[in-house]
XYZ file of C-alpha atoms in Angstrom:
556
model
C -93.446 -40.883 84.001
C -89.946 -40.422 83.733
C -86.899 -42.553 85.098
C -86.000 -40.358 87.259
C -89.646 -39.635 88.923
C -90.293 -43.187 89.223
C -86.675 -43.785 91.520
C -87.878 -40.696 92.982
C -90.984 -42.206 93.901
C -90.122 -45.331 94.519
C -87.109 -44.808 97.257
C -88.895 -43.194 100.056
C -91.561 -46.351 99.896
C -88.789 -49.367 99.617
C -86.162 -49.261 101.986
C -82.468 -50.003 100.757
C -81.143 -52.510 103.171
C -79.016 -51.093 106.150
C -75.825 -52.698 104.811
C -76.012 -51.044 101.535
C -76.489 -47.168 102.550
C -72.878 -46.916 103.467
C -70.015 -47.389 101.534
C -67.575 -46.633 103.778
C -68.128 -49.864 106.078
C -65.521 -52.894 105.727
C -66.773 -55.051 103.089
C -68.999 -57.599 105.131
C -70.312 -61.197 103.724
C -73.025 -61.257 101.493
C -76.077 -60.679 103.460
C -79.038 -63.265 103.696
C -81.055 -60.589 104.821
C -80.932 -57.942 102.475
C -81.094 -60.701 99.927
C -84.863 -61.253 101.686
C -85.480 -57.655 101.606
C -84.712 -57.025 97.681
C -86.555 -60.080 96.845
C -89.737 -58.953 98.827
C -89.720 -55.825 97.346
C -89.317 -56.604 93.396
C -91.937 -59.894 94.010
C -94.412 -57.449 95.492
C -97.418 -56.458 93.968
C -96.531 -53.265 93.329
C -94.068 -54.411 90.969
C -97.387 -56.168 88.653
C -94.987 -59.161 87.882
C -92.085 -56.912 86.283
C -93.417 -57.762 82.634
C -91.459 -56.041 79.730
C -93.413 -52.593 78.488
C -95.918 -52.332 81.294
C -95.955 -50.164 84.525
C -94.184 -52.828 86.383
C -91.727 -52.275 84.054
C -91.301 -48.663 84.492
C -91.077 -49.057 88.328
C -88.662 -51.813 88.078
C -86.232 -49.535 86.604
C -86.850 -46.839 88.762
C -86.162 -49.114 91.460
C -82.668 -50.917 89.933
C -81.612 -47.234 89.448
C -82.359 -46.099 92.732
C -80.813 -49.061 94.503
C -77.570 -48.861 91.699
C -77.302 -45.076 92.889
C -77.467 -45.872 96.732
C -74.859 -48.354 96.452
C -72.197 -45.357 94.800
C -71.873 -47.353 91.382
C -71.781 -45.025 88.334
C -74.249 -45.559 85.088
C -72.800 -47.566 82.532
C -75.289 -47.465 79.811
C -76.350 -45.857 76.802
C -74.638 -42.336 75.939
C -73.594 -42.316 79.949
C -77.097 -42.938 81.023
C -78.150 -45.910 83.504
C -80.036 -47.684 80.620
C -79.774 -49.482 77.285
C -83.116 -49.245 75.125
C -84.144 -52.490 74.060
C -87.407 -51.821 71.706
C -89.504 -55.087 71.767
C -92.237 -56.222 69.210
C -94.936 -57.844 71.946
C -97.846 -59.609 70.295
C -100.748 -61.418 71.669
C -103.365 -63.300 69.878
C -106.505 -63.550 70.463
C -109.552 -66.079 70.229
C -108.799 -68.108 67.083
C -111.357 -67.904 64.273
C -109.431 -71.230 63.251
C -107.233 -73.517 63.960
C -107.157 -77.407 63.187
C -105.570 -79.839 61.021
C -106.983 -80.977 57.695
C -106.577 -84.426 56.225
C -108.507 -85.212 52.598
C -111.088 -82.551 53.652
C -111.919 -83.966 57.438
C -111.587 -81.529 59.943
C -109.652 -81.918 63.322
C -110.354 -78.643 65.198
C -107.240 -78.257 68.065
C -107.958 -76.640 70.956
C -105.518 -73.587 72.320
C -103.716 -74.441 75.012
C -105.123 -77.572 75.622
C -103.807 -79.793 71.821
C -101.729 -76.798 70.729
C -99.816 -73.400 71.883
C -98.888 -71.170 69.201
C -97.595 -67.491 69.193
C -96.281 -64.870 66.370
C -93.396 -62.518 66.101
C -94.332 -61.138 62.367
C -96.150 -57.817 63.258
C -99.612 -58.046 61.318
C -102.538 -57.629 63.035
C -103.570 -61.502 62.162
C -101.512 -64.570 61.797
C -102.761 -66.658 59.363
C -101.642 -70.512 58.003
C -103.654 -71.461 54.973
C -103.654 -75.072 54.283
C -99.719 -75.594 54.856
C -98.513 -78.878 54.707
C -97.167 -80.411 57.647
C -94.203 -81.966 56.793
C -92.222 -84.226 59.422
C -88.440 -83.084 60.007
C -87.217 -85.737 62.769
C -84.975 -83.515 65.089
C -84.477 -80.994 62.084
C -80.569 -80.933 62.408
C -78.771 -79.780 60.197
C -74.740 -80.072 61.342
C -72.465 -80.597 58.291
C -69.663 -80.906 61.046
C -71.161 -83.684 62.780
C -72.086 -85.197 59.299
C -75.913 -84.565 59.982
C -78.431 -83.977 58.173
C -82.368 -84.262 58.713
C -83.987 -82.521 55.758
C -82.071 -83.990 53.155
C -82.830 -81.139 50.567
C -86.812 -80.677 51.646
C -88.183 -77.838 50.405
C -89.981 -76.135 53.545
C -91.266 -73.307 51.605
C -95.110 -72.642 52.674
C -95.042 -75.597 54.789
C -95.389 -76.617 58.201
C -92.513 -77.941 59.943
C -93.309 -80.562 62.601
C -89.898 -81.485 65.122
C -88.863 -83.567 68.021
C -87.108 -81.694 70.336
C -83.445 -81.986 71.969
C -80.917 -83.983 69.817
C -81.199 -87.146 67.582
C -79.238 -88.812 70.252
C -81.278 -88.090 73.449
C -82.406 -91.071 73.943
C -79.954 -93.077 71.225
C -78.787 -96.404 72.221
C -75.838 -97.880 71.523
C -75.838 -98.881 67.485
C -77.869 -96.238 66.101
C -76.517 -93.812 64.010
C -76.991 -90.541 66.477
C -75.387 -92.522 69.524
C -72.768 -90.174 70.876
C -72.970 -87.534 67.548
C -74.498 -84.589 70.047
C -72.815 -85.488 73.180
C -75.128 -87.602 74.486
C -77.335 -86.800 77.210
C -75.928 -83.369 77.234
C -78.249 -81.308 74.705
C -76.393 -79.123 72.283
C -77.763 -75.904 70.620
C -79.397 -78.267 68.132
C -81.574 -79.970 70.605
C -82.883 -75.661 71.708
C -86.836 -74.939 70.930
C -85.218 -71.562 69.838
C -82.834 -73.083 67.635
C -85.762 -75.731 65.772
C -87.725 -72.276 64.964
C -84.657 -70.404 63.503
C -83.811 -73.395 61.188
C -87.327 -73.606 59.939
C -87.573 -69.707 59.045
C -84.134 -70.122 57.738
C -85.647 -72.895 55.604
C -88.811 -70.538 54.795
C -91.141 -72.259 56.438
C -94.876 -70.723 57.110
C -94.902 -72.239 60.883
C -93.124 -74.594 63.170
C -94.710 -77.048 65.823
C -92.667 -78.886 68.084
C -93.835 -82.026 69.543
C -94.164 -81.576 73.152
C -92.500 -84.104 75.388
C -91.782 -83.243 79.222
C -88.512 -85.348 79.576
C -86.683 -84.205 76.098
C -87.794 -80.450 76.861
C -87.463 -80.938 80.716
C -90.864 -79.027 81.798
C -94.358 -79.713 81.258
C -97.187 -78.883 79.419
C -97.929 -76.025 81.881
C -94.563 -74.259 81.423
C -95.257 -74.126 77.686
C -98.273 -72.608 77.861
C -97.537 -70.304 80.351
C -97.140 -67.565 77.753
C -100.346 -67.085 77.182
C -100.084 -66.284 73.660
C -97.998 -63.779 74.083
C -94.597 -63.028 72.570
C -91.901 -60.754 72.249
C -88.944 -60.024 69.434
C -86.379 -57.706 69.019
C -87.353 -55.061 66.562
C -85.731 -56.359 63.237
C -86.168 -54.771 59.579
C -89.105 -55.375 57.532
C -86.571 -57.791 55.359
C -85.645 -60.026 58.703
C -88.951 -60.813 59.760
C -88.989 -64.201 60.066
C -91.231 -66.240 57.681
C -93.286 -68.387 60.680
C -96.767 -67.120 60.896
C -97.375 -69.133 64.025
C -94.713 -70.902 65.858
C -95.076 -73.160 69.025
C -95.743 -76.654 70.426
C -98.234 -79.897 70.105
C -98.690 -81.770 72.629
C -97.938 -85.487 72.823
C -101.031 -86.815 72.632
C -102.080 -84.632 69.839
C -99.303 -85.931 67.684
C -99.581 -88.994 68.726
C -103.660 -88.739 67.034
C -101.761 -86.210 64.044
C -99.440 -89.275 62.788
C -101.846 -92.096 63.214
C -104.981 -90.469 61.276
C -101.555 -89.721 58.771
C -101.284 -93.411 58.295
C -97.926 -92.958 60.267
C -96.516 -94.539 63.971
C -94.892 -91.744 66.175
C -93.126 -94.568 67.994
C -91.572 -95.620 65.090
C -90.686 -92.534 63.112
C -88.873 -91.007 66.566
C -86.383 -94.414 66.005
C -86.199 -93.612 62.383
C -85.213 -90.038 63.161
C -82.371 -91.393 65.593
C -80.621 -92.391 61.593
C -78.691 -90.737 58.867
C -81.161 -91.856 56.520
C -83.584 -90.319 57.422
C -86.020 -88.567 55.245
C -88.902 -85.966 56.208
C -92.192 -87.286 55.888
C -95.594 -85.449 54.341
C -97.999 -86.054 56.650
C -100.766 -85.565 53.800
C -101.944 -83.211 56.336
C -102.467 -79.503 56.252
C -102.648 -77.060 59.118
C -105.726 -73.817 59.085
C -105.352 -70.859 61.563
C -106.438 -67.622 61.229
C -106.133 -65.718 64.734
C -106.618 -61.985 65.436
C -102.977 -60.649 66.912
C -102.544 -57.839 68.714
C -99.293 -56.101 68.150
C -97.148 -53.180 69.231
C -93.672 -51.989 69.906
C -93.111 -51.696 73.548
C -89.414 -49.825 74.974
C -88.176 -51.565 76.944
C -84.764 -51.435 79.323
C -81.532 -53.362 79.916
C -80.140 -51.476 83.502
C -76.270 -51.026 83.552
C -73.735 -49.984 85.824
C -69.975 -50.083 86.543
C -67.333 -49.491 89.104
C -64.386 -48.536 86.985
C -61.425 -50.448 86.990
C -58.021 -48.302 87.952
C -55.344 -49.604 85.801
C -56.953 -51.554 82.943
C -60.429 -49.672 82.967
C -61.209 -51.055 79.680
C -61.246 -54.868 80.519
C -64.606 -56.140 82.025
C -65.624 -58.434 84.654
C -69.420 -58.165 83.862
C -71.994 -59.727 86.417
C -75.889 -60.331 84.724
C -79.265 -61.110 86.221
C -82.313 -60.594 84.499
C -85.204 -58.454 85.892
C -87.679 -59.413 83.896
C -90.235 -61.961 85.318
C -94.061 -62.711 83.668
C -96.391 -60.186 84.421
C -100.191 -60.377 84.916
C -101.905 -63.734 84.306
C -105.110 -65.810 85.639
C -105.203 -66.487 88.857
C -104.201 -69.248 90.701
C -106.027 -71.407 94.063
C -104.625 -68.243 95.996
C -105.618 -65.778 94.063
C -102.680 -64.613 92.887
C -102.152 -62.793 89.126
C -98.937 -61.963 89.431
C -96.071 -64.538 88.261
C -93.654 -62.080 89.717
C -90.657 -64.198 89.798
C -89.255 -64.390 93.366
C -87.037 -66.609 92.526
C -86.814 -66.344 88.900
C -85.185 -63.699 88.979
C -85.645 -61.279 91.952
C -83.230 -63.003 93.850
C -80.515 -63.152 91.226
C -80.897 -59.412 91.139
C -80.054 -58.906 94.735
C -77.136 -61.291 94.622
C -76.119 -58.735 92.177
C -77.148 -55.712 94.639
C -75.351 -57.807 97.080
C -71.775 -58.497 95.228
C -71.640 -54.578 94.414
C -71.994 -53.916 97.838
C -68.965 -55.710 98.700
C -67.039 -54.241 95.359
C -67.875 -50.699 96.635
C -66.693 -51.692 100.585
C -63.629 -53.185 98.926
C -60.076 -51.335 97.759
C -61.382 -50.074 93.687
C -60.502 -52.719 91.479
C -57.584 -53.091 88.172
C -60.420 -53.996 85.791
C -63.655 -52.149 85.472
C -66.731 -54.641 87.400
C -69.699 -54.382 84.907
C -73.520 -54.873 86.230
C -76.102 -55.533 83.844
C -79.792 -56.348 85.156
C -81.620 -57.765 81.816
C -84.934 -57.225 79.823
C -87.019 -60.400 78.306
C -84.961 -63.135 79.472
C -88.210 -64.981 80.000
C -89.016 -63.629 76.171
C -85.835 -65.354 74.479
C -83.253 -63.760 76.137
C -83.821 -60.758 74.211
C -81.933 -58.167 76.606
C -78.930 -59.627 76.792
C -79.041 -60.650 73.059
C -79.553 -57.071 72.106
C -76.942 -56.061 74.209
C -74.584 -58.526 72.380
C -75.284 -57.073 69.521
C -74.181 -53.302 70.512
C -72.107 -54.063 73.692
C -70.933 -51.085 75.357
C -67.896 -53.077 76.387
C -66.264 -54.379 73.599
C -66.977 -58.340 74.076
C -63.156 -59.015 72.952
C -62.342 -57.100 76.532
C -64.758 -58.714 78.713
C -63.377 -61.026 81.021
C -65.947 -63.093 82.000
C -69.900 -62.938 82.187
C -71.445 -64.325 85.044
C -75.003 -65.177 85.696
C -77.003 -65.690 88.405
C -80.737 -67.331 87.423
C -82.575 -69.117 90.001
C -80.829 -69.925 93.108
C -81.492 -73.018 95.547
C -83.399 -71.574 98.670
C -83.510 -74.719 100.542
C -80.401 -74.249 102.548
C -76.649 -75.065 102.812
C -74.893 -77.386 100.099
C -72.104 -79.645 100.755
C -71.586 -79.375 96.697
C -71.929 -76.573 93.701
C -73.676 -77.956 90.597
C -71.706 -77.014 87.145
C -73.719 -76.068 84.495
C -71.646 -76.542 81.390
C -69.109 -79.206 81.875
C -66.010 -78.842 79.882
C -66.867 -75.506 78.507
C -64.229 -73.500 80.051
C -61.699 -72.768 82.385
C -64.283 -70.648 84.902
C -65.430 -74.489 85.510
C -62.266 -74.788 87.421
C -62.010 -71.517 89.122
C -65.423 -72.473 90.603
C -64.402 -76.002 92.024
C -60.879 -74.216 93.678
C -63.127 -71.603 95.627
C -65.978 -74.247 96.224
C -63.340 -76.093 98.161
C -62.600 -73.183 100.289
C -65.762 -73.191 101.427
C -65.865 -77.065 102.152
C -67.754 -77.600 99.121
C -67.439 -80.149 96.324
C -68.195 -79.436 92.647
C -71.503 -81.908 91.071
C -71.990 -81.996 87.626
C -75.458 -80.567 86.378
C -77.763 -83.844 86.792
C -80.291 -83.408 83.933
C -77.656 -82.004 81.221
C -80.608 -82.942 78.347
C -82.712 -79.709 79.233
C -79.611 -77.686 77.743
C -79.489 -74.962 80.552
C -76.391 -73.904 79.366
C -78.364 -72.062 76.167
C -81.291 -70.969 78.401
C -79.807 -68.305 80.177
C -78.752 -64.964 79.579
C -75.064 -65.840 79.474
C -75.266 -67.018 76.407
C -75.958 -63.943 74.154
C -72.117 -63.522 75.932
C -70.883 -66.945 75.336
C -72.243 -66.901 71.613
C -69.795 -63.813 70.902
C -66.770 -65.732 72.785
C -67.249 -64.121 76.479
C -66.184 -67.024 78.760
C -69.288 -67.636 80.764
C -70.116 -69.226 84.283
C -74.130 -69.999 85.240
C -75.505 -70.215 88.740
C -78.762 -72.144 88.437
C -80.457 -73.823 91.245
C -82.647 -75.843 88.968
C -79.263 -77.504 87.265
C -79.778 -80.434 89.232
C -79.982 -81.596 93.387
C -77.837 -80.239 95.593
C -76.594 -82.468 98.160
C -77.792 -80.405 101.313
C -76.066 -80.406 104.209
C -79.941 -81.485 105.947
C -81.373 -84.181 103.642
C -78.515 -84.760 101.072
C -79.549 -85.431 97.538
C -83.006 -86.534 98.011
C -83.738 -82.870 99.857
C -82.133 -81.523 96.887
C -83.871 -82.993 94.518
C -87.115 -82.835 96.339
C -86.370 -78.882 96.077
C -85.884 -79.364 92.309
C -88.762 -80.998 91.772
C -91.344 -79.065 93.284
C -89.725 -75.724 92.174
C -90.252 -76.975 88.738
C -93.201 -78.941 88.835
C -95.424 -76.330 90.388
C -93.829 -73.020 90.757
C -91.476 -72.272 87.549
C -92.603 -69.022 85.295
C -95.875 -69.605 87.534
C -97.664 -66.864 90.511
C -96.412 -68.960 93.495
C -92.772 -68.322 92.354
C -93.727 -66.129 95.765
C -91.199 -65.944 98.484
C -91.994 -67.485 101.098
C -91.019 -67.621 104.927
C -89.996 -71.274 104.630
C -86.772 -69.982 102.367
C -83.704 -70.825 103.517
C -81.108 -68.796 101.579
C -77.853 -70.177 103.641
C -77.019 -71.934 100.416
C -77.699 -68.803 98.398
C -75.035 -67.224 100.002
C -72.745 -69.758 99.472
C -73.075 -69.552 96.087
C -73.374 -65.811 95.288
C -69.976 -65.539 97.748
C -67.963 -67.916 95.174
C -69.233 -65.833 92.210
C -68.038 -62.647 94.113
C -64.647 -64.452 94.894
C -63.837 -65.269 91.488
C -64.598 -62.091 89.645
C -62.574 -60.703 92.350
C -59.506 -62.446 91.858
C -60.101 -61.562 87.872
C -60.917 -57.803 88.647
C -57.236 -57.637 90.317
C -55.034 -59.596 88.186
C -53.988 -59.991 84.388
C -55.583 -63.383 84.143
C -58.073 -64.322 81.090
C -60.358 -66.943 81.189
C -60.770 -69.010 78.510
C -62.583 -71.612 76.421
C -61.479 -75.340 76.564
C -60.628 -77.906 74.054
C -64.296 -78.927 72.047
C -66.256 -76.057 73.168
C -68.034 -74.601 69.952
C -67.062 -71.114 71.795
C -63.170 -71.655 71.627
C -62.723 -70.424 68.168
C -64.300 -67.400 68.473
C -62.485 -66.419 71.202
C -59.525 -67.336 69.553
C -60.094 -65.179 66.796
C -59.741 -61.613 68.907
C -57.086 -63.217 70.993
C -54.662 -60.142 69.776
C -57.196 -57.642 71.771
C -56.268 -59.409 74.910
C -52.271 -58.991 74.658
């Protein structure tokens, strides 16, 4: 079916909100209601949990286009089309035919998703780990610049590499060696799952397992093995394919059984890693899987669209929400096999419906207002990073990126929680139009789960695009019912039960007051940038600042 059947199809069964068929209206405020409307629609079932590659995926776009069309905004993707191709490698394995640890010839079978969660992004039809070593790495940081160093010239080759996750100094105290090297509680890149896994491959290692622990990683057991076994890439040459077989997670107690058959105390070596002496540790233990994979290359979509700027077409404010959500999976005490995502991200997509709505009822703008709507953010933020890596606006141009990724549905906020502190000037744009609104600015209150690198913003920020994130799940809003302990009560049961799960459902009981609040400031901002000369910039310590700095002639 092609694009333009499925929008075809698609628009006589799902209404476009009443606010959005006209462009010639004033520009109202963003609309709770057609906020409800988009997010019933793309959570529906007939949307088979928007997965990348599948049907759902197909009618997603046809959808996004539709919509994107309604609302008078012109295509901004590839070749003057409405979409960016994004080819994905998807694999899945199957039932292993092994998988254990080995230790002087006794056999410790692990049990999939239960002791272990592994997946593959080498395209063979099996992934296979013949008696690899496992070799201990601490937090496997390597930062020359921070004078850091955890492998001290181990040669990973063939082996297994086992990590901690987040930074040696997560839970440093004052003394220790790592105390205040990574910022402290605030995770760095280092500290990233996705980071651990590209250090190992770098390093030529024949899998990775990370050490599962629910407060360093800041979600549970059930989060990580939400996957499935599935996983998706970015198509890459034969000669980047990375060198992990099997990458993944253990969980706690597993290690915790790994290290002491090894002769070794978890306890202790997580201390030991917190040094600059340390030294990886053989675990005189080898790792067996061999594990049937199934494996294809599935096209897949990143949706784009513009309103072009007047007098400076060619700078960018660019707006971003990903589509993507998890697709088809068991089902849950409802019934439900669908993880469609309501909130993760259907209703970051219709705050973007929503902020083009009022772009198109406004006067056109200086700058050119970008809209991208992303593939496989839930697969590595894979749309967006593929877009990096062939922008159709030039990043040295863009403005300013900003994302929208889970939004607080639990009602008004007498604050706006920063994701990012001290990362760039946007940070201050967004407390001087909180206050307009009555609103104070809180700092994100868990900065150790590093949402700053988990979003699609950061394909943008890596290339030097000043960034701003909208995350409800950045830490408890102080509600204008309930305060803090509302907000938090929000957090925690959003994360603890329905994050990348099939009850991320809407629901009546959503309360999207503070929703609005929060998509209105993002609207406000890239306004004032879409009509003015002003650029947006890194700040002082921001491992962004010097990239920016290096196309700084672009911008004059």
């Amino acid at each position: 079916m092609s694009l333009r059947h499925a929008a075809a199809l698609l628009l006589p069964l799902l209404t476009v909100p009443a606010a959005a068929q006209s462009s010639s209206a004033p520009a109202p405020a963003i609309d709770a209601a057609n906020l409800t409307q988009t997010v019933r629609t793309l959570a529906s079932d007939q949307f088979q949990g928007r997965a990348p590659g599948t049907v759902g995926e197909e009618r997603t776009i046809g959808y996004l286009i539709g919509r994107l069309q309604a609302l008078g905004l012109e295509p901004a993707g590839t070749g003057g089309g409405w979409t960016q191709p994004v080819p994905l490698l998807h694999t899945r394995l199957g039932t292993p035919a092994t998988l254990g640890f080995d230790r002087k010839g006794a056999r410790a079978p692990l049990t999939f998703g239960t002791d272990i969660y592994v997946s593959t992004l080498q395209p063979k039809d099996q992934a296979v780990v013949e008696n690899a070593p496992l070799v201990f790495v601490g937090y496997g940081v390597s930062a020359p610049e921070r004078g850091w160093d955890d492998f001290k010239g181990q040669d990973l080759k063939g082996k297994v590499a086992v990590f901690l996750i987040n930074d040696p100094d997560f839970v440093a105290t004052k003394g220790e060696d790592a105390f205040g090297k990574f910022g402290g509680r605030t995770m760095t890149y280092y500290g990233r799952w996705t980071y651990k896994f590209e250090e190992a491959a770098r390093r030529g290692a024949i899998a990775a397992l990370i050490i599962h622990d629910t407060d360093g990683v800041g979600y549970g057991w059930n989060v990580v093995k939400s996957g499935g076994g599935e996983n998706y890439g970015l198509v890459v040459p034969p000669e980047k394919v990375t060198s992990l077989a099997l990458q993944g997670w253990i969980s706690g107690e597993t290690a915790t059984t790994l290290f002491a058959n090894a002769g070794q105390d978890l306890a202790k070596l997580r201390t030991a890693a917190r040094r600059k002496d340390f030294k990886p540790v053989d675990l005189g233990t080898s790792f067996n899987a061999a594990i049937p994979v199934t494996q294809a290359v599935v096209q897949s979509q990143n949706v784009l669209a513009k309103i072009p700027g007047t007098k400076r077409p060619d700078e960018v404010v660019m707006y971003g929400a990903h589509w993507d959500a998890y697709g088809e999976g068991a089902p849950d005490e409802k019934g439900r096999i669908y993880r469609a995502g309501a909130n993760d991200d259907a209703l970051g997509v219709a705050g973007l419906f929503e902020i083009a709505r009022l772009f198109k009822a406004a006067p056109a703008p200086d700058r050119t207002i970008a809209f991208a709507f992303w593939t496989a953010e839930e697969r590595g933020l894979l749309g967006s990073e593929a877009y990096a890596q062939n922008p159709i606006f030039p990043a040295e141009k863009t403005v300013a990126n900003f994302g929208l990724d889970i939004l607080q549905t639990a009602g008004k906020a007498k604050d706006v929680v920063l994701v990012g502190k001290g990362q760039g000037t946007l940070e201050d744009d967004l407390a001087r139009v909180a206050a307009t609104q009555g609103r104070t600015v809180s700092v994100e209150s868990l900065p150790e789960r590093g949402l700053f690198y988990r979003a699609d913003h950061f394909s943008l920020a890596k290339r030097g695009v000043p960034v701003l994130l909208m995350m409800g799940i950045a830490g408890a809003s102080d509600l204008v019912e309930g305060g803090k302990p509302a907000g938090q009560a929000w957090v925690d049961a959003y994360t603890g039960k329905c994050y990348h799960q099939a009850c991320d459902a809407w629901d009546e009981s959503w309360n999207l007051d503070g929703a609005v609040q929060d998509i209105s400031i993002f609207y406000t901002i890239g306004d004032e940038l879409a009509r003015s000369a002003k650029w947006p910039g890194w700040k002082d310590g921001s491992e962004f600042k010097a990239i920016r700095d290096k196309s700084a002639a672009a911008r004059k």
